Amino acid sequence: MSHVYNSEEFDPPAPCLEVVVGHPTDAVRTRRMVAQFDTGADISAIPESLVTELDLVFAGDLLVLGYDSVPARVPMYYLGVELADVRLSPVKFIAADRSNVLIGRDVLQHFVLTLDGKAATFELKDP
Amino acid sequence: MPHTVQLKEPRAPYNVTIDTASVEAEPLILKHGEEPVLAVVSYREYREFADWRERRQAKSARGEVLERERRAFQQMLPKLLVTHRDQFVALKDGQLIDSDSDESKLVMRLYQGLGYVPLYIAPVRETERVYRIPGPRVAR
């Protein structure tokens, strides 16, 4: 199934898809959110506000190197994530100051992601 | 610019007229002499601040617990490198409670056994992994 890049929030348009994130063990406590795919990110991230909304608890911490190359130690959470009709759980996430979910290569490695920049479309499927 | 009102004491104790519509737009600063002493904000803005403060306090408390668990892990690490090298270990309240070579199995076993509680799960390695999230997003 082909998806259209998100051109409303990103310039140039970016591959985004609606995903469901939530508790690794409680299928009720979930949120449907827009996720941006980032093949440059080693790990995935959720908006910081979700920590409170879903009452998440930390499961450790990670040393994360951001764009400024300054390493920061941040709490890590395990969540379930559902995208392209596939549910993965538990998946490591960090919380970040952002409004959408960021899906890094730790999740993308489970899929075949085909980007067509010219047509601003992409396909994501579980082989 | 916040609107300022000069407090005077001609009548006891103070008299100030507050226009709730303008307070909604910007804070009302009350001064005693030249000294700003109070800021009046809308109740909506106060609730937002109170919620933010509550979240910050909760985050700070969580951070302290996480830091204690991390210190406990760091203290145990030399021994764990002998007994649990390349495995994932789980600590709770500074105590080693479980381990597994499969991270997912360990996490699900703990959440099913203990419930969804704060834990400290980490791989036992000589060098800590650094995760990269390089993409800054420029505001449009």
Coordinates of C-alpha atoms in Angstrom, one line a residue:
Chain A
M1 CA 0.0 0.0 0.0
S2 CA 1.3 3.4 -1.0
H3 CA 1.3 6.4 1.4
V4 CA 1.7 10.0 0.5
Y5 CA 4.4 12.2 2.1
N6 CA 3.3 14.7 4.7
S7 CA 3.6 18.1 3.0
E8 CA 1.5 20.1 5.5
E9 CA 4.0 19.9 8.3
F10 CA 7.2 19.3 6.5
D11 CA 9.1 21.2 3.8
P12 CA 10.4 19.3 1.8
P13 CA 7.6 16.7 2.5
A14 CA 8.5 13.8 4.8
P15 CA 7.4 10.2 5.0
C16 CA 4.9 10.1 7.9
L17 CA 2.3 7.5 8.9
E18 CA -0.3 7.2 11.6
V19 CA 0.9 4.8 14.3
V20 CA -0.5 3.5 17.6
V21 CA 1.8 3.7 20.6
G22 CA 1.0 2.5 24.1
H23 CA 1.7 0.4 27.0
P24 CA 3.6 -2.8 26.3
T25 CA 1.1 -4.8 28.4
D26 CA -2.1 -2.7 28.5
A27 CA -3.7 -2.6 25.1
V28 CA -6.3 0.0 26.3
R29 CA -3.8 2.7 27.1
T30 CA -2.8 3.8 23.6
R31 CA -2.6 6.8 21.4
R32 CA -3.0 7.1 17.7
M33 CA -0.4 9.6 16.5
V34 CA 1.5 10.8 13.4
A35 CA 4.9 9.4 13.2
Q36 CA 7.8 10.6 11.1
F37 CA 10.3 8.1 9.7
D38 CA 14.0 9.0 10.3
T39 CA 16.6 6.7 8.9
G40 CA 19.3 8.8 10.6
A41 CA 18.0 8.0 14.1
D42 CA 19.3 4.9 15.9
I43 CA 16.3 4.9 18.2
S44 CA 12.6 6.1 18.3
A45 CA 11.1 8.9 20.3
I46 CA 7.7 10.0 21.6
P47 CA 6.5 13.4 22.6
E48 CA 7.3 14.1 26.2
S49 CA 3.6 14.8 26.9
L50 CA 2.8 11.1 26.3
V51 CA 4.8 10.1 29.4
T52 CA 2.2 11.8 31.6
E53 CA -0.8 11.0 29.3
L54 CA -0.1 7.3 29.3
D55 CA 1.4 7.3 32.8
L56 CA 4.6 5.7 31.5
V57 CA 7.3 4.6 33.9
F58 CA 11.0 4.5 33.0
A59 CA 12.8 1.2 32.4
G60 CA 16.4 2.6 32.4
D61 CA 18.2 5.4 30.7
L62 CA 20.2 5.8 27.5
L63 CA 23.1 8.0 26.4
V64 CA 21.8 10.0 23.4
L65 CA 23.7 12.1 21.0
G66 CA 21.5 14.8 19.5
Y67 CA 22.2 17.2 16.6
D68 CA 24.4 19.3 18.7
S69 CA 26.7 16.3 19.4
V70 CA 26.4 16.8 23.1
P71 CA 25.5 13.5 24.8
A72 CA 22.6 13.5 27.2
R73 CA 21.4 10.8 29.6
V74 CA 17.7 10.4 29.1
P75 CA 15.0 8.1 30.6
M76 CA 14.1 5.1 28.4
Y77 CA 10.6 3.6 28.1
Y78 CA 9.3 0.4 26.6
L79 CA 6.2 0.8 24.6
G80 CA 4.2 -1.2 22.1
V81 CA 4.0 0.3 18.6
E82 CA 1.7 -0.6 15.8
L83 CA 2.3 0.4 12.2
A84 CA 1.5 -1.0 8.8
D85 CA -0.7 -3.6 10.6
V86 CA 2.3 -4.9 12.6
R87 CA 2.5 -4.6 16.3
L88 CA 6.0 -4.6 17.9
S89 CA 6.5 -4.8 21.6
P90 CA 8.4 -4.0 23.6
V91 CA 10.2 -1.2 21.8
K92 CA 12.6 1.2 23.4
F93 CA 11.6 4.9 23.2
I94 CA 13.0 8.1 24.6
A95 CA 10.8 11.1 25.3
A96 CA 11.7 14.3 23.4
D97 CA 10.4 17.8 23.0
R98 CA 8.4 17.1 19.9
S99 CA 4.8 17.0 18.8
N100 CA 4.9 13.7 16.8
V101 CA 6.4 10.3 17.1
L102 CA 9.8 9.7 15.6
I103 CA 10.4 6.2 14.2
G104 CA 14.1 5.4 14.0
R105 CA 16.0 2.5 12.4
D106 CA 15.4 0.3 15.5
V107 CA 11.8 0.0 14.3
L108 CA 12.3 0.4 10.5
Q109 CA 14.7 -2.5 10.5
H110 CA 11.6 -4.8 10.8
F111 CA 10.1 -3.5 7.6
V112 CA 10.8 -2.8 4.0
L113 CA 10.6 0.9 3.5
T114 CA 10.6 2.2 -0.1
L115 CA 10.8 5.9 -0.6
D116 CA 9.8 7.6 -3.9
G117 CA 10.9 11.2 -3.4
K118 CA 9.9 12.2 -6.9
A119 CA 6.3 11.1 -6.4
A120 CA 6.4 12.0 -2.7
T121 CA 5.1 8.6 -1.8
F122 CA 6.4 5.6 0.1
E123 CA 5.6 2.0 0.9
L124 CA 6.1 0.3 4.3
K125 CA 5.5 -3.4 4.5
D126 CA 6.5 -6.3 6.7
P127 CA 8.3 -8.8 4.4
Chain B
M1 CA 4.0 44.4 27.8
P2 CA 2.3 43.5 31.1
H3 CA -0.3 46.1 32.3
T4 CA 0.8 47.7 35.6
V5 CA -1.4 49.2 38.3
Q6 CA -0.2 51.4 41.1
L7 CA -1.5 50.4 44.5
K8 CA -2.3 53.3 46.8
E9 CA -3.6 53.4 50.4
P10 CA -6.1 56.2 50.5
R11 CA -8.7 53.8 51.6
A12 CA -8.3 50.6 53.6
P13 CA -6.8 48.3 52.6
Y14 CA -6.3 48.5 48.8
N15 CA -8.6 49.1 45.9
V16 CA -7.9 47.8 42.4
T17 CA -10.2 47.2 39.5
I18 CA -9.4 44.1 37.5
D19 CA -10.6 43.7 34.0
T20 CA -10.8 40.0 33.5
A21 CA -10.8 40.2 29.7
S22 CA -7.5 42.2 29.8
V23 CA -6.0 39.8 32.4
E24 CA -6.8 37.0 30.0
A25 CA -4.6 38.7 27.4
E26 CA -1.7 39.7 29.6
P27 CA -0.8 39.6 33.3
L28 CA -1.7 42.4 35.6
I29 CA 1.3 43.5 37.7
L30 CA 0.6 45.1 41.1
K31 CA 3.2 47.4 42.5
H32 CA 3.8 48.7 46.0
G33 CA 5.7 51.9 45.5
E34 CA 8.1 51.1 42.7
E35 CA 8.3 47.4 43.7
P36 CA 6.3 44.8 41.7
V37 CA 4.8 42.6 44.3
L38 CA 2.1 40.5 42.7
A39 CA 1.1 39.3 39.2
V40 CA -2.5 38.6 38.5
V41 CA -3.1 36.1 35.7
S42 CA -6.2 34.4 34.4
Y43 CA -7.4 31.3 36.1
R44 CA -6.8 29.3 32.9
E45 CA -3.1 30.5 32.8
Y46 CA -2.8 29.7 36.5
R47 CA -4.1 26.1 35.9
E48 CA -1.6 25.7 33.0
F49 CA 1.2 26.9 35.3
A50 CA 0.1 24.6 38.2
D51 CA -0.1 21.6 35.8
W52 CA 3.3 22.4 34.4
R53 CA 4.8 22.7 38.0
E54 CA 3.2 19.4 39.0
R55 CA 4.7 17.7 35.9
R56 CA 8.1 19.2 36.6
Q57 CA 8.0 18.0 40.2
A58 CA 6.9 14.5 39.2
K59 CA 9.7 14.5 36.6
S60 CA 12.2 15.6 39.1
A61 CA 11.1 12.8 41.5
R62 CA 11.3 10.2 38.8
G63 CA 14.7 11.5 37.8
E64 CA 16.0 11.0 41.4
V65 CA 14.8 7.4 41.5
L66 CA 16.3 6.7 38.0
E67 CA 19.6 8.2 39.1
R68 CA 19.7 6.0 42.2
E69 CA 19.1 2.9 40.1
R70 CA 21.7 3.9 37.6
R71 CA 24.3 4.4 40.4
A72 CA 23.5 1.0 41.7
F73 CA 24.0 -0.5 38.3
Q74 CA 27.3 1.3 37.9
Q75 CA 28.5 -0.1 41.2
M76 CA 27.5 -3.6 40.3
L77 CA 28.9 -3.4 36.8
P78 CA 32.4 -4.8 37.5
K79 CA 30.9 -7.9 39.0
L80 CA 28.2 -8.2 36.4
L81 CA 30.8 -8.2 33.7
V82 CA 32.1 -11.4 35.2
T83 CA 28.7 -13.0 35.9
H84 CA 26.3 -11.6 33.3
R85 CA 28.5 -10.3 30.4
D86 CA 26.4 -9.5 27.2
Q87 CA 23.2 -10.2 29.0
F88 CA 20.4 -7.8 30.0
V89 CA 19.9 -7.3 33.7
A90 CA 17.0 -5.7 35.6
L91 CA 17.4 -3.8 38.8
K92 CA 14.6 -2.6 41.1
D93 CA 15.3 -0.6 44.3
G94 CA 19.0 -1.1 43.7
Q95 CA 18.8 -4.9 43.6
L96 CA 19.4 -7.3 40.7
I97 CA 16.1 -9.0 40.2
D98 CA 16.4 -10.8 36.8
S99 CA 18.5 -11.3 33.7
D100 CA 18.2 -12.7 30.2
S101 CA 20.1 -12.7 27.0
D102 CA 16.8 -11.8 25.2
E103 CA 15.8 -8.2 26.1
S104 CA 12.2 -8.6 25.0
K105 CA 11.6 -11.7 26.9
L106 CA 13.1 -10.1 30.0
V107 CA 11.0 -7.0 29.8
M108 CA 7.7 -8.9 29.2
R109 CA 8.4 -11.4 31.9
L110 CA 9.0 -8.6 34.4
Y111 CA 6.0 -6.6 33.4
Q112 CA 3.8 -9.7 33.6
G113 CA 5.3 -10.7 36.9
L114 CA 5.6 -7.4 38.7
G115 CA 3.2 -5.3 36.8
Y116 CA 4.1 -2.1 35.0
V117 CA 6.5 -0.6 37.5
P118 CA 9.7 1.4 37.2
L119 CA 12.7 -0.8 36.5
Y120 CA 16.3 -0.3 35.4
I121 CA 17.1 -2.6 32.5
A122 CA 20.5 -2.4 30.9
P123 CA 22.9 -4.5 28.9
V124 CA 26.1 -5.6 30.6
R125 CA 28.9 -4.3 28.5
E126 CA 32.3 -2.8 29.0
T127 CA 31.4 0.3 27.0
E128 CA 28.0 2.0 27.1
R129 CA 26.3 2.4 23.7
V130 CA 25.6 6.0 22.5
Y131 CA 22.4 6.4 20.5
R132 CA 22.3 9.0 17.8
I133 CA 19.3 11.1 16.8
P134 CA 20.9 13.7 14.6
G135 CA 18.1 15.4 12.9
P136 CA 17.2 18.9 14.3
R137 CA 14.0 20.2 12.9
V138 CA 14.0 23.8 11.9
A139 CA 10.8 25.7 12.8
R140 CA 8.9 26.9 9.8

